[in-house]
Amino acid sequence: MAPPPIPRSTTATLSLPPIPTPSYGLGGFFTAACSTRIAASFVRSVGIDSQPPCTPEADLPRLNLGTLLTLHVFMDASAPPTAAGRPTPEELSVLEPIDEPAAADGAYPARKGWRIAWRARPTPLTPVWALRCERVTELIEVVGPDGGVETEYFNWETFHGVLAPVVKLAVGEKMRDGFGRSMEELKRWAEEKAKGGRV
């Protein structure tokens, strides 16, 4: 039972103290983070590279713990929409429901939703001792002003290892801008979809 790890309605920032992640815990050199409220409930999809073994009845195109995936990172906001992103190998490290009661003293409300996290897979150029990072997204159901379901979106990625200061110095500002852009685009996409619009 804990309050959200990021204050509500946080514009993309690198200025928070490092936030723990499920795989790597406390520590880290820096965290990129953002949060917003989305006036929609939604389900997002990704391209799956491979799945861990599962039962035949569960053999569906969905995410499972241990799923290996490739995300395509777009660090340059000025790049044309047709530009290819930089492929980054990731592993799904957490996929769990959140069902936390409210604080007894009323400091924060109950939290119900989902937590998903993925961590970078080591490569020859970035072994785990040199750079490791994990990105966590929490999607919390809340009641909107009209009584409908809305989503509070909390997103952070914490960087550890001797290369983390280099990453922050080299691409920290682009990363912060990318976090903000990604959050705003997701919000726009989900809200348009909820209204029945074309995205």
Coordinates of C-alpha atoms in Angstrom, one line a residue:
M1 CA 0.0 0.0 0.0
A2 CA 1.6 3.2 -1.2
P3 CA 0.8 6.5 -2.9
P4 CA 1.6 6.8 -6.6
P5 CA 5.3 6.9 -7.1
I6 CA 5.0 10.1 -9.2
P7 CA 2.9 13.1 -8.3
R8 CA -0.3 13.3 -10.4
S9 CA -0.1 15.5 -13.6
T10 CA 3.7 15.6 -13.7
T11 CA 5.1 17.0 -16.9
A12 CA 8.0 14.9 -18.3
T13 CA 11.0 15.4 -16.0
L14 CA 14.4 14.1 -15.1
S15 CA 14.5 16.1 -11.9
L16 CA 12.8 13.5 -9.5
P17 CA 15.1 11.4 -7.3
P18 CA 15.6 7.9 -8.7
I19 CA 12.5 5.9 -8.3
P20 CA 12.8 2.2 -7.5
T21 CA 11.8 -0.4 -10.1
P22 CA 10.7 -4.0 -9.6
S23 CA 13.8 -5.7 -10.9
Y24 CA 16.5 -3.3 -9.7
G25 CA 15.0 -1.8 -6.5
L26 CA 16.4 1.3 -4.9
G27 CA 19.3 3.2 -6.3
G28 CA 20.0 4.2 -9.8
F29 CA 21.5 7.3 -11.2
F30 CA 18.5 9.0 -12.6
T31 CA 14.8 8.6 -13.5
A32 CA 12.8 9.9 -16.4
A33 CA 9.1 10.2 -15.4
C34 CA 5.7 11.7 -16.3
S35 CA 2.0 11.3 -15.4
T36 CA -1.3 12.4 -16.6
R37 CA -5.0 11.6 -16.5
I38 CA -6.6 10.1 -19.7
A39 CA -10.3 10.6 -20.2
A40 CA -10.6 7.0 -21.5
S41 CA -10.2 3.4 -20.7
F42 CA -8.1 1.5 -23.2
V43 CA -5.9 -1.4 -24.2
R44 CA -2.7 -0.9 -26.1
S45 CA -0.8 -3.6 -28.1
V46 CA 2.8 -4.3 -29.1
G47 CA 4.6 -6.5 -31.6
I48 CA 5.8 -9.7 -29.8
D49 CA 9.2 -11.2 -30.7
S50 CA 8.9 -14.5 -28.7
Q51 CA 6.9 -15.9 -25.8
P52 CA 8.0 -18.1 -22.9
P53 CA 6.4 -21.6 -22.8
C54 CA 2.8 -21.6 -21.8
T55 CA -0.2 -23.9 -21.8
P56 CA -2.0 -24.6 -25.1
E57 CA -5.2 -22.8 -23.9
A58 CA -3.1 -19.7 -23.0
D59 CA -1.3 -19.7 -26.4
L60 CA -2.8 -16.4 -27.6
P61 CA -1.0 -13.3 -29.0
R62 CA -0.7 -11.5 -25.7
L63 CA 2.0 -10.5 -23.3
N64 CA 3.3 -12.9 -20.7
L65 CA 6.1 -12.5 -18.2
G66 CA 9.4 -13.2 -19.9
T67 CA 8.1 -12.1 -23.3
L68 CA 10.9 -10.8 -25.4
L69 CA 10.0 -7.7 -27.5
T70 CA 11.7 -5.0 -29.5
L71 CA 10.6 -1.4 -28.9
H72 CA 11.5 1.2 -31.5
V73 CA 12.8 4.3 -29.8
F74 CA 12.3 7.7 -31.5
M75 CA 14.6 10.2 -29.8
D76 CA 14.4 13.0 -32.4
A77 CA 11.1 14.8 -32.4
S78 CA 12.0 16.5 -35.7
A79 CA 12.4 13.2 -37.6
P80 CA 9.8 12.6 -40.3
P81 CA 7.0 10.2 -39.3
T82 CA 8.4 7.6 -41.8
A83 CA 11.8 7.5 -40.0
A84 CA 12.7 4.2 -38.4
G85 CA 13.2 4.1 -34.7
R86 CA 16.2 2.6 -33.0
P87 CA 15.3 -1.0 -32.1
T88 CA 15.9 -1.8 -28.4
P89 CA 15.7 -5.4 -27.1
E90 CA 13.5 -5.6 -24.0
E91 CA 12.0 -8.3 -21.8
L92 CA 8.7 -8.0 -20.0
S93 CA 9.6 -8.1 -16.3
V94 CA 6.3 -7.3 -14.6
L95 CA 2.6 -7.7 -15.6
E96 CA 0.4 -7.6 -12.5
P97 CA -2.9 -6.2 -11.3
I98 CA -2.8 -3.4 -8.8
D99 CA -5.4 -3.6 -6.0
E100 CA -4.2 -1.4 -3.1
P101 CA -6.6 -0.2 -0.4
A102 CA -6.8 3.5 0.5
A103 CA -4.5 4.8 3.3
A104 CA -6.1 4.5 6.7
D105 CA -5.5 8.2 7.4
G106 CA -7.0 9.2 4.0
A107 CA -3.7 10.4 2.6
Y108 CA -4.4 8.7 -0.7
P109 CA -7.2 6.7 -2.3
A110 CA -7.4 3.1 -3.2
R111 CA -5.6 2.2 -6.4
K112 CA -6.9 -0.4 -8.8
G113 CA -5.4 -1.1 -12.3
W114 CA -2.4 -2.7 -13.9
R115 CA 1.4 -2.4 -13.7
I116 CA 3.6 -3.4 -16.6
A117 CA 7.4 -3.1 -16.7
W118 CA 10.0 -4.0 -19.2
R119 CA 13.8 -4.0 -18.8
A120 CA 16.5 -3.6 -21.4
R121 CA 18.1 -6.9 -22.4
P122 CA 21.9 -6.7 -22.2
T123 CA 23.9 -6.4 -25.4
P124 CA 27.6 -6.7 -26.1
L125 CA 27.9 -2.9 -26.0
T126 CA 25.8 -2.5 -22.9
P127 CA 26.4 -5.4 -20.5
V128 CA 24.2 -5.3 -17.3
W129 CA 27.1 -4.0 -15.2
A130 CA 27.5 -1.0 -17.5
L131 CA 23.9 -0.1 -18.1
R132 CA 20.6 -1.4 -16.9
C133 CA 17.3 0.2 -16.9
E134 CA 13.6 -0.7 -16.4
R135 CA 10.5 1.2 -17.4
V136 CA 7.4 0.9 -15.4
T137 CA 3.9 2.0 -16.4
E138 CA 0.9 2.0 -14.0
L139 CA -2.6 2.4 -15.4
I140 CA -5.0 3.2 -12.6
E141 CA -8.8 3.3 -13.0
V142 CA -10.5 6.4 -11.7
V143 CA -14.0 7.8 -11.9
G144 CA -14.1 10.8 -14.2
P145 CA -16.2 14.0 -13.7
D146 CA -19.0 12.4 -15.8
G147 CA -19.0 9.2 -13.7
G148 CA -17.3 7.2 -16.5
V149 CA -14.0 5.3 -16.3
E150 CA -10.8 7.3 -16.8
T151 CA -7.2 6.2 -16.5
E152 CA -4.4 7.8 -14.4
Y153 CA -1.1 7.1 -16.3
F154 CA 2.2 6.9 -14.3
N155 CA 5.3 6.2 -16.3
W156 CA 9.0 6.1 -15.2
E157 CA 12.3 4.6 -16.2
T158 CA 15.3 4.4 -13.9
F159 CA 18.8 4.0 -15.1
H160 CA 21.6 2.2 -13.2
G161 CA 25.3 1.4 -14.0
V162 CA 28.5 3.2 -14.9
L163 CA 27.0 4.4 -18.2
A164 CA 23.9 5.9 -16.7
P165 CA 25.6 9.4 -16.2
V166 CA 26.7 9.3 -19.9
V167 CA 23.2 8.5 -21.0
K168 CA 21.7 11.3 -19.0
L169 CA 24.3 13.8 -20.3
A170 CA 24.1 12.6 -24.0
V171 CA 20.4 12.1 -24.4
G172 CA 18.7 13.1 -21.2
E173 CA 16.9 16.1 -22.6
K174 CA 15.7 14.2 -25.7
M175 CA 14.6 11.4 -23.4
R176 CA 12.6 13.8 -21.2
D177 CA 11.0 15.4 -24.4
G178 CA 10.3 11.9 -25.7
F179 CA 8.5 10.9 -22.5
G180 CA 6.4 14.0 -22.7
R181 CA 5.6 13.5 -26.3
S182 CA 4.8 9.8 -25.9
M183 CA 2.5 10.6 -22.9
E184 CA 0.6 13.3 -24.8
E185 CA 0.3 11.2 -28.0
L186 CA -1.1 8.2 -25.9
K187 CA -3.5 10.6 -24.2
R188 CA -4.7 12.0 -27.5
W189 CA -5.0 8.6 -29.1
A190 CA -6.9 7.0 -26.2
E191 CA -9.3 10.0 -25.9
E192 CA -10.0 10.1 -29.6
K193 CA -10.6 6.3 -29.6
A194 CA -12.9 6.6 -26.7
K195 CA -15.0 9.3 -28.5
G196 CA -15.3 6.9 -31.5
G197 CA -13.0 9.1 -33.6
R198 CA -10.3 8.0 -36.1
V199 CA -6.8 8.2 -34.9

